[in-house]
């Protein structure tokens, strides 16, 4: 898997799923599965790096999961001043279609983007007709009568409800890292 962290991205013929993907939970996997069905297009996961949101998985853990899920290119875009102030049309045309070479765009039905979250699925539908990309909108995944969301998973993690966390994630929760040995004074 190729990891890109700096613009411009310079990709061609891609299927791109876009989102925060902070948990890569079962709802996010629907988007990735949709991208994986897009023929020979390069499978791209476009995510944002936020510094102020508690993450379910670390940056390394997310990348590991993305690779296990069959992603070809992992774009980790810093949510900086420039990106946060881009209008939806500039973000779509310059970054997603232009730099990412998107022929297919996959998002969730509640996806919002652009300055002050002013872009939405309706905007993407209109733009797909003029910009020449195919749009796939995935419905929100529901489990136990509620929408599967990263917020819900973080709440369950705080409560220690690991059975529910695992079901919402679609796999057992894990922590990835190096084991470091100390002074061996503990028991």
PDB file of C-alpha atoms in Angstrom:
ATOM      1  CA  UNK A   1       0.000   0.000   0.000  1.00  0.00           C
ATOM      2  CA  UNK A   2       1.265   3.459  -0.901  1.00  0.00           C
ATOM      3  CA  UNK A   3       0.911   6.168   1.757  1.00  0.00           C
ATOM      4  CA  UNK A   4       0.666   9.797   0.658  1.00  0.00           C
ATOM      5  CA  UNK A   5       0.755  12.690   3.110  1.00  0.00           C
ATOM      6  CA  UNK A   6       1.584  15.713   0.963  1.00  0.00           C
ATOM      7  CA  UNK A   7      -0.106  17.390  -1.963  1.00  0.00           C
ATOM      8  CA  UNK A   8      -0.145  17.290  -4.918  1.00  0.00           C
ATOM      9  CA  UNK A   9      -1.048  13.604  -5.112  1.00  0.00           C
ATOM     10  CA  UNK A  10      -0.727  12.952  -8.881  1.00  0.00           C
ATOM     11  CA  UNK A  11      -2.876   9.838  -9.238  1.00  0.00           C
ATOM     12  CA  UNK A  12      -4.897   8.604 -12.210  1.00  0.00           C
ATOM     13  CA  UNK A  13      -7.823   6.233 -12.770  1.00  0.00           C
ATOM     14  CA  UNK A  14      -8.873   5.830  -9.168  1.00  0.00           C
ATOM     15  CA  UNK A  15     -11.871   4.881  -7.082  1.00  0.00           C
ATOM     16  CA  UNK A  16     -11.770   7.100  -3.978  1.00  0.00           C
ATOM     17  CA  UNK A  17     -13.669   6.743  -0.714  1.00  0.00           C
ATOM     18  CA  UNK A  18     -13.576   9.911   1.379  1.00  0.00           C
ATOM     19  CA  UNK A  19     -14.107  10.395   5.108  1.00  0.00           C
ATOM     20  CA  UNK A  20     -12.557  10.761   8.550  1.00  0.00           C
ATOM     21  CA  UNK A  21     -12.243   6.980   8.952  1.00  0.00           C
ATOM     22  CA  UNK A  22     -11.077   7.409  12.547  1.00  0.00           C
ATOM     23  CA  UNK A  23     -12.315   3.967  13.508  1.00  0.00           C
ATOM     24  CA  UNK A  24     -12.500   2.049  10.235  1.00  0.00           C
ATOM     25  CA  UNK A  25     -15.663   0.538  11.718  1.00  0.00           C
ATOM     26  CA  UNK A  26     -18.229  -1.641   9.952  1.00  0.00           C
ATOM     27  CA  UNK A  27     -19.889   1.414   8.359  1.00  0.00           C
ATOM     28  CA  UNK A  28     -16.562   2.597   6.941  1.00  0.00           C
ATOM     29  CA  UNK A  29     -15.918  -0.906   5.618  1.00  0.00           C
ATOM     30  CA  UNK A  30     -19.021  -0.603   3.427  1.00  0.00           C
ATOM     31  CA  UNK A  31     -17.367   2.320   1.643  1.00  0.00           C
ATOM     32  CA  UNK A  32     -14.079   0.441   1.256  1.00  0.00           C
ATOM     33  CA  UNK A  33     -15.903  -2.668   0.001  1.00  0.00           C
ATOM     34  CA  UNK A  34     -17.665  -0.504  -2.604  1.00  0.00           C
ATOM     35  CA  UNK A  35     -14.330   0.926  -3.773  1.00  0.00           C
ATOM     36  CA  UNK A  36     -12.914  -2.588  -4.010  1.00  0.00           C
ATOM     37  CA  UNK A  37     -15.641  -3.555  -6.509  1.00  0.00           C
ATOM     38  CA  UNK A  38     -14.597  -0.821  -8.966  1.00  0.00           C
ATOM     39  CA  UNK A  39     -12.750  -2.963 -11.495  1.00  0.00           C
ATOM     40  CA  UNK A  40      -9.170  -2.070 -12.297  1.00  0.00           C
ATOM     41  CA  UNK A  41      -9.237   1.420 -10.794  1.00  0.00           C
ATOM     42  CA  UNK A  42      -6.677   2.062  -8.064  1.00  0.00           C
ATOM     43  CA  UNK A  43      -8.427   1.782  -4.689  1.00  0.00           C
ATOM     44  CA  UNK A  44      -7.867   4.972  -2.658  1.00  0.00           C
ATOM     45  CA  UNK A  45      -8.852   5.747   0.924  1.00  0.00           C
ATOM     46  CA  UNK A  46      -8.796   9.540   1.429  1.00  0.00           C
ATOM     47  CA  UNK A  47      -8.814  10.470   5.099  1.00  0.00           C
ATOM     48  CA  UNK A  48      -8.075  13.572   7.106  1.00  0.00           C
ATOM     49  CA  UNK A  49      -5.660  14.018  10.009  1.00  0.00           C
ATOM     50  CA  UNK A  50      -7.286  15.851  12.898  1.00  0.00           C
ATOM     51  CA  UNK A  51      -5.355  16.779  16.013  1.00  0.00           C
ATOM     52  CA  UNK A  52      -8.302  17.684  18.235  1.00  0.00           C
ATOM     53  CA  UNK A  53     -10.470  14.546  17.957  1.00  0.00           C
ATOM     54  CA  UNK A  54      -9.778  11.538  20.175  1.00  0.00           C
ATOM     55  CA  UNK A  55      -9.046   8.648  17.844  1.00  0.00           C
ATOM     56  CA  UNK A  56     -10.247   5.069  18.110  1.00  0.00           C
ATOM     57  CA  UNK A  57      -7.144   3.856  16.332  1.00  0.00           C
ATOM     58  CA  UNK A  58      -3.741   5.470  15.957  1.00  0.00           C
ATOM     59  CA  UNK A  59      -2.461   6.594  12.592  1.00  0.00           C
ATOM     60  CA  UNK A  60      -0.391   3.402  12.272  1.00  0.00           C
ATOM     61  CA  UNK A  61      -3.324   1.175  13.254  1.00  0.00           C
ATOM     62  CA  UNK A  62      -5.586   2.828  10.670  1.00  0.00           C
ATOM     63  CA  UNK A  63      -2.978   2.294   7.990  1.00  0.00           C
ATOM     64  CA  UNK A  64      -2.544  -1.337   8.975  1.00  0.00           C
ATOM     65  CA  UNK A  65      -6.314  -1.905   8.788  1.00  0.00           C
ATOM     66  CA  UNK A  66      -6.593  -0.122   5.437  1.00  0.00           C
ATOM     67  CA  UNK A  67      -3.902  -2.353   3.992  1.00  0.00           C
ATOM     68  CA  UNK A  68      -5.641  -5.477   5.356  1.00  0.00           C
ATOM     69  CA  UNK A  69      -8.894  -4.260   3.754  1.00  0.00           C
ATOM     70  CA  UNK A  70      -7.314  -4.072   0.288  1.00  0.00           C
ATOM     71  CA  UNK A  71      -6.636  -0.353  -0.114  1.00  0.00           C
ATOM     72  CA  UNK A  72      -3.965   0.447  -2.739  1.00  0.00           C
ATOM     73  CA  UNK A  73      -3.304   4.087  -1.797  1.00  0.00           C
ATOM     74  CA  UNK A  74      -3.861   5.642   1.631  1.00  0.00           C
ATOM     75  CA  UNK A  75      -4.037   9.445   1.566  1.00  0.00           C
ATOM     76  CA  UNK A  76      -3.601  11.074   4.969  1.00  0.00           C
ATOM     77  CA  UNK A  77      -4.525  14.710   4.303  1.00  0.00           C
ATOM     78  CA  UNK A  78      -3.816  17.149   7.143  1.00  0.00           C
ATOM     79  CA  UNK A  79      -6.957  19.103   7.992  1.00  0.00           C
ATOM     80  CA  UNK A  80      -5.090  22.390   7.975  1.00  0.00           C
ATOM     81  CA  UNK A  81      -6.099  26.012   7.336  1.00  0.00           C
ATOM     82  CA  UNK A  82      -5.918  25.576   3.551  1.00  0.00           C
ATOM     83  CA  UNK A  83      -8.095  22.432   3.413  1.00  0.00           C
ATOM     84  CA  UNK A  84     -10.566  23.678   6.035  1.00  0.00           C
ATOM     85  CA  UNK A  85     -11.254  26.850   4.040  1.00  0.00           C
ATOM     86  CA  UNK A  86     -11.612  25.217   0.602  1.00  0.00           C
ATOM     87  CA  UNK A  87     -15.009  25.503  -0.996  1.00  0.00           C
ATOM     88  CA  UNK A  88     -16.646  22.189  -1.937  1.00  0.00           C
ATOM     89  CA  UNK A  89     -16.135  22.783  -5.662  1.00  0.00           C
ATOM     90  CA  UNK A  90     -12.425  23.620  -5.267  1.00  0.00           C
ATOM     91  CA  UNK A  91     -11.826  20.597  -3.011  1.00  0.00           C
ATOM     92  CA  UNK A  92     -13.673  18.295  -5.394  1.00  0.00           C
ATOM     93  CA  UNK A  93     -12.195  19.633  -8.650  1.00  0.00           C
ATOM     94  CA  UNK A  94      -8.624  20.320  -7.537  1.00  0.00           C
ATOM     95  CA  UNK A  95      -8.010  17.602  -4.966  1.00  0.00           C
ATOM     96  CA  UNK A  96     -10.346  14.658  -5.599  1.00  0.00           C
ATOM     97  CA  UNK A  97     -10.826  14.774  -9.369  1.00  0.00           C
ATOM     98  CA  UNK A  98      -7.653  16.690 -10.254  1.00  0.00           C
ATOM     99  CA  UNK A  99      -4.924  15.353  -7.974  1.00  0.00           C
ATOM    100  CA  UNK A 100      -6.496  12.018  -7.021  1.00  0.00           C
ATOM    101  CA  UNK A 101      -7.685  11.240 -10.560  1.00  0.00           C
ATOM    102  CA  UNK A 102     -11.053  10.014  -9.302  1.00  0.00           C
ATOM    103  CA  UNK A 103     -13.234   8.244 -11.833  1.00  0.00           C
ATOM    104  CA  UNK A 104     -15.341   6.884  -8.964  1.00  0.00           C
ATOM    105  CA  UNK A 105     -16.177   8.664  -5.690  1.00  0.00           C
ATOM    106  CA  UNK A 106     -17.660   6.734  -2.760  1.00  0.00           C
ATOM    107  CA  UNK A 107     -19.126   8.466   0.309  1.00  0.00           C
ATOM    108  CA  UNK A 108     -21.643   7.834   3.062  1.00  0.00           C
ATOM    109  CA  UNK A 109     -25.114   9.357   2.806  1.00  0.00           C
ATOM    110  CA  UNK A 110     -24.334  11.841   5.595  1.00  0.00           C
ATOM    111  CA  UNK A 111     -21.025  13.003   4.049  1.00  0.00           C
ATOM    112  CA  UNK A 112     -20.318  16.736   4.327  1.00  0.00           C
ATOM    113  CA  UNK A 113     -17.233  18.558   3.092  1.00  0.00           C
ATOM    114  CA  UNK A 114     -15.812  21.922   2.118  1.00  0.00           C
ATOM    115  CA  UNK A 115     -15.764  25.195   3.989  1.00  0.00           C
ATOM    116  CA  UNK A 116     -18.235  25.084   6.891  1.00  0.00           C
ATOM    117  CA  UNK A 117     -19.356  21.636   5.665  1.00  0.00           C
ATOM    118  CA  UNK A 118     -21.283  23.309   2.846  1.00  0.00           C
ATOM    119  CA  UNK A 119     -20.855  20.445   0.351  1.00  0.00           C
ATOM    120  CA  UNK A 120     -23.043  17.352   0.556  1.00  0.00           C
ATOM    121  CA  UNK A 121     -24.235  14.329  -1.411  1.00  0.00           C
ATOM    122  CA  UNK A 122     -26.628  16.429  -3.527  1.00  0.00           C
ATOM    123  CA  UNK A 123     -23.733  18.677  -4.559  1.00  0.00           C
ATOM    124  CA  UNK A 124     -21.668  15.591  -5.462  1.00  0.00           C
ATOM    125  CA  UNK A 125     -24.544  14.193  -7.555  1.00  0.00           C
ATOM    126  CA  UNK A 126     -24.756  17.407  -9.579  1.00  0.00           C
ATOM    127  CA  UNK A 127     -20.994  17.612 -10.013  1.00  0.00           C
ATOM    128  CA  UNK A 128     -20.689  13.962 -11.045  1.00  0.00           C
ATOM    129  CA  UNK A 129     -22.740  14.727 -14.159  1.00  0.00           C
ATOM    130  CA  UNK A 130     -20.500  17.607 -15.237  1.00  0.00           C
ATOM    131  CA  UNK A 131     -17.123  16.412 -13.931  1.00  0.00           C
ATOM    132  CA  UNK A 132     -17.360  12.900 -15.371  1.00  0.00           C
ATOM    133  CA  UNK A 133     -16.994  10.746 -12.269  1.00  0.00           C
ATOM    134  CA  UNK A 134     -19.325   8.036 -11.027  1.00  0.00           C
ATOM    135  CA  UNK A 135     -20.785   8.573  -7.549  1.00  0.00           C
ATOM    136  CA  UNK A 136     -21.688   5.789  -5.116  1.00  0.00           C
ATOM    137  CA  UNK A 137     -23.510   6.771  -1.921  1.00  0.00           C
ATOM    138  CA  UNK A 138     -23.592   4.141   0.810  1.00  0.00           C
ATOM    139  CA  UNK A 139     -26.423   4.131   3.358  1.00  0.00           C
ATOM    140  CA  UNK A 140     -25.600   4.518   7.013  1.00  0.00           C
ATOM    141  CA  UNK A 141     -24.924   1.177   8.659  1.00  0.00           C
ATOM    142  CA  UNK A 142     -27.176   0.418  11.602  1.00  0.00           C
ATOM    143  CA  UNK A 143     -26.648  -1.999  14.463  1.00  0.00           C
ATOM    144  CA  UNK A 144     -28.881  -2.619  17.471  1.00  0.00           C
ATOM    145  CA  UNK A 145     -31.309   0.081  16.342  1.00  0.00           C
ATOM    146  CA  UNK A 146     -28.746   2.876  16.027  1.00  0.00           C
ATOM    147  CA  UNK A 147     -26.349   4.223  13.411  1.00  0.00           C
ATOM    148  CA  UNK A 148     -22.821   2.817  13.665  1.00  0.00           C
ATOM    149  CA  UNK A 149     -20.595   5.816  14.340  1.00  0.00           C
ATOM    150  CA  UNK A 150     -17.159   6.592  15.721  1.00  0.00           C
ATOM    151  CA  UNK A 151     -18.777   8.680  18.467  1.00  0.00           C
ATOM    152  CA  UNK A 152     -20.846   5.692  19.554  1.00  0.00           C
ATOM    153  CA  UNK A 153     -17.762   3.446  19.545  1.00  0.00           C
ATOM    154  CA  UNK A 154     -15.724   5.965  21.590  1.00  0.00           C
ATOM    155  CA  UNK A 155     -18.554   6.085  24.155  1.00  0.00           C
ATOM    156  CA  UNK A 156     -18.590   2.284  24.409  1.00  0.00           C
ATOM    157  CA  UNK A 157     -14.788   2.233  24.763  1.00  0.00           C
ATOM    158  CA  UNK A 158     -15.005   4.702  27.678  1.00  0.00           C
ATOM    159  CA  UNK A 159     -17.639   2.464  29.293  1.00  0.00           C
ATOM    160  CA  UNK A 160     -15.507  -0.642  28.733  1.00  0.00           C
ATOM    161  CA  UNK A 161     -18.239  -2.387  26.711  1.00  0.00           C
ATOM    162  CA  UNK A 162     -15.792  -4.302  24.529  1.00  0.00           C
ATOM    163  CA  UNK A 163     -18.392  -6.761  23.207  1.00  0.00           C
ATOM    164  CA  UNK A 164     -20.358  -3.860  21.705  1.00  0.00           C
ATOM    165  CA  UNK A 165     -17.162  -2.131  20.483  1.00  0.00           C
ATOM    166  CA  UNK A 166     -16.107  -5.296  18.645  1.00  0.00           C
ATOM    167  CA  UNK A 167     -19.538  -5.697  17.050  1.00  0.00           C
ATOM    168  CA  UNK A 168     -19.639  -2.072  15.903  1.00  0.00           C
ATOM    169  CA  UNK A 169     -16.091  -2.229  14.561  1.00  0.00           C
ATOM    170  CA  UNK A 170     -16.768  -5.487  12.730  1.00  0.00           C
ATOM    171  CA  UNK A 171     -13.670  -7.063  14.273  1.00  0.00           C
ATOM    172  CA  UNK A 172     -11.962  -7.291  17.658  1.00  0.00           C
ATOM    173  CA  UNK A 173     -10.507  -4.012  18.911  1.00  0.00           C
ATOM    174  CA  UNK A 174      -6.728  -4.041  19.066  1.00  0.00           C
ATOM    175  CA  UNK A 175      -3.758  -1.910  19.985  1.00  0.00           C
ATOM    176  CA  UNK A 176      -0.725  -2.076  17.716  1.00  0.00           C
ATOM    177  CA  UNK A 177       2.759  -1.170  18.898  1.00  0.00           C
ATOM    178  CA  UNK A 178       6.144  -2.282  20.105  1.00  0.00           C
ATOM    179  CA  UNK A 179       6.516  -4.244  23.312  1.00  0.00           C
ATOM    180  CA  UNK A 180       9.211  -2.602  25.401  1.00  0.00           C
ATOM    181  CA  UNK A 181      10.694  -4.370  28.369  1.00  0.00           C
ATOM    182  CA  UNK A 182      11.322  -2.360  31.503  1.00  0.00           C
ATOM    183  CA  UNK A 183      13.453  -3.054  34.555  1.00  0.00           C
ATOM    184  CA  UNK A 184      11.552  -6.292  35.288  1.00  0.00           C
ATOM    185  CA  UNK A 185      10.597  -5.126  38.777  1.00  0.00           C
ATOM    186  CA  UNK A 186       6.862  -5.658  38.326  1.00  0.00           C
ATOM    187  CA  UNK A 187       5.018  -8.908  38.851  1.00  0.00           C
TER     188      UNK A 187
END
